[in-house]
Every structure is written in C-alpha cells, then in structure tokens.
C-alpha cells in the first residue's frame, strides 16, 4: 500500500479501499467536519457502526463533501 486510495479487489470484482477513516467516539458537528476532512484528504472508506450513535453526522459529512457518493464506501 502506497496511498489511502489503494484498493483491494473483492471476489465480486468490487475494489474497496485498503484504508478507512474511523468515526468511533465522535459525535455531532465533530463527526460532520472530520468525515468531510477525511474525504478531502483522499479517504474513500468511512468506517462506522450503529453502535457509535453518530449516523446523522456521518451522513451529513458524506452528503456535504465534494466527493460523489458513488465513490465512497460506508
């Protein structure tokens, strides 16, 4: 791996990013800003879980980022 944009090829032919940005222990506006910054920095995999309770912030960060949604794995 040389870049956050490197990928692994899955058995179904989909290429998924090797590195993801984790959103554990973030909430509210911090989550929105951090997701947007991660996407601007080149991350395309956002690692989240319902247990984190920050779905709204992750969603807002993805929606308001300047990266097309189809280029992002959540």
Short mmCIF file of C-alpha atoms in Angstrom, two decimals:
data_model
loop_
_atom_site.label_atom_id
_atom_site.label_comp_id
_atom_site.label_asym_id
_atom_site.label_seq_id
_atom_site.Cartn_x
_atom_site.Cartn_y
_atom_site.Cartn_z
CA UNK A 1 0.00 0.00 0.00
CA UNK A 2 1.35 3.38 -1.03
CA UNK A 3 -1.68 5.65 -0.66
CA UNK A 4 -5.05 5.90 1.13
CA UNK A 5 -6.51 5.49 -2.35
CA UNK A 6 -5.03 2.00 -2.89
CA UNK A 7 -7.65 -0.75 -3.08
CA UNK A 8 -8.22 -4.47 -2.56
CA UNK A 9 -10.16 -6.36 -5.20
CA UNK A 10 -13.02 -8.36 -3.70
CA UNK A 11 -14.20 -11.70 -5.13
CA UNK A 12 -17.25 -9.97 -6.63
CA UNK A 13 -15.00 -7.66 -8.65
CA UNK A 14 -15.54 -4.58 -6.48
CA UNK A 15 -12.43 -2.62 -5.49
CA UNK A 16 -12.60 -1.46 -1.85
CA UNK A 17 -10.14 0.98 -0.27
CA UNK A 18 -7.34 -0.57 1.83
CA UNK A 19 -7.55 2.14 4.49
CA UNK A 20 -10.64 3.65 6.03
CA UNK A 21 -11.34 6.60 8.27
CA UNK A 22 -12.76 5.54 11.65
CA UNK A 23 -15.57 7.50 13.26
CA UNK A 24 -15.70 5.84 16.69
CA UNK A 25 -16.01 8.26 19.62
CA UNK A 26 -17.09 11.24 17.54
CA UNK A 27 -20.43 12.97 17.60
CA UNK A 28 -22.33 15.95 16.30
CA UNK A 29 -20.54 18.60 14.31
CA UNK A 30 -17.16 16.98 15.05
CA UNK A 31 -18.26 13.94 13.07
CA UNK A 32 -19.52 16.06 10.15
CA UNK A 33 -16.27 18.05 9.93
CA UNK A 34 -13.99 15.04 10.39
CA UNK A 35 -15.74 12.97 7.69
CA UNK A 36 -15.61 15.90 5.25
CA UNK A 37 -11.90 16.46 6.01
CA UNK A 38 -11.11 12.75 5.61
CA UNK A 39 -12.83 12.68 2.22
CA UNK A 40 -10.98 15.84 1.15
CA UNK A 41 -7.71 14.19 2.24
CA UNK A 42 -8.38 11.24 -0.09
CA UNK A 43 -10.10 8.66 2.10
CA UNK A 44 -12.93 6.85 0.34
CA UNK A 45 -13.87 4.33 3.05
CA UNK A 46 -15.70 5.65 6.11
CA UNK A 47 -15.74 3.09 8.92
CA UNK A 48 -18.79 3.47 11.15
CA UNK A 49 -21.28 1.37 13.09
CA UNK A 50 -24.76 1.86 14.51
CA UNK A 51 -23.31 1.33 17.99
CA UNK A 52 -21.35 4.58 17.63
CA UNK A 53 -24.60 6.55 17.51
CA UNK A 54 -23.23 9.08 15.02
CA UNK A 55 -25.09 8.07 11.86
CA UNK A 56 -26.51 11.56 11.32
CA UNK A 57 -23.07 13.20 11.49
CA UNK A 58 -21.51 10.62 9.17
CA UNK A 59 -24.37 11.01 6.71
CA UNK A 60 -24.17 14.79 6.78
CA UNK A 61 -20.41 14.68 6.28
CA UNK A 62 -20.80 12.40 3.27
CA UNK A 63 -23.68 14.45 1.82
CA UNK A 64 -21.88 17.78 2.12
CA UNK A 65 -18.45 16.60 0.96
CA UNK A 66 -17.31 17.45 -2.55
CA UNK A 67 -16.84 13.74 -3.37
CA UNK A 68 -19.51 11.90 -5.39
CA UNK A 69 -21.43 9.47 -3.14
CA UNK A 70 -20.82 6.58 -5.57
CA UNK A 71 -17.07 6.92 -4.87
CA UNK A 72 -17.49 6.45 -1.10
CA UNK A 73 -17.77 3.19 0.87
CA UNK A 74 -19.56 3.48 4.22
#
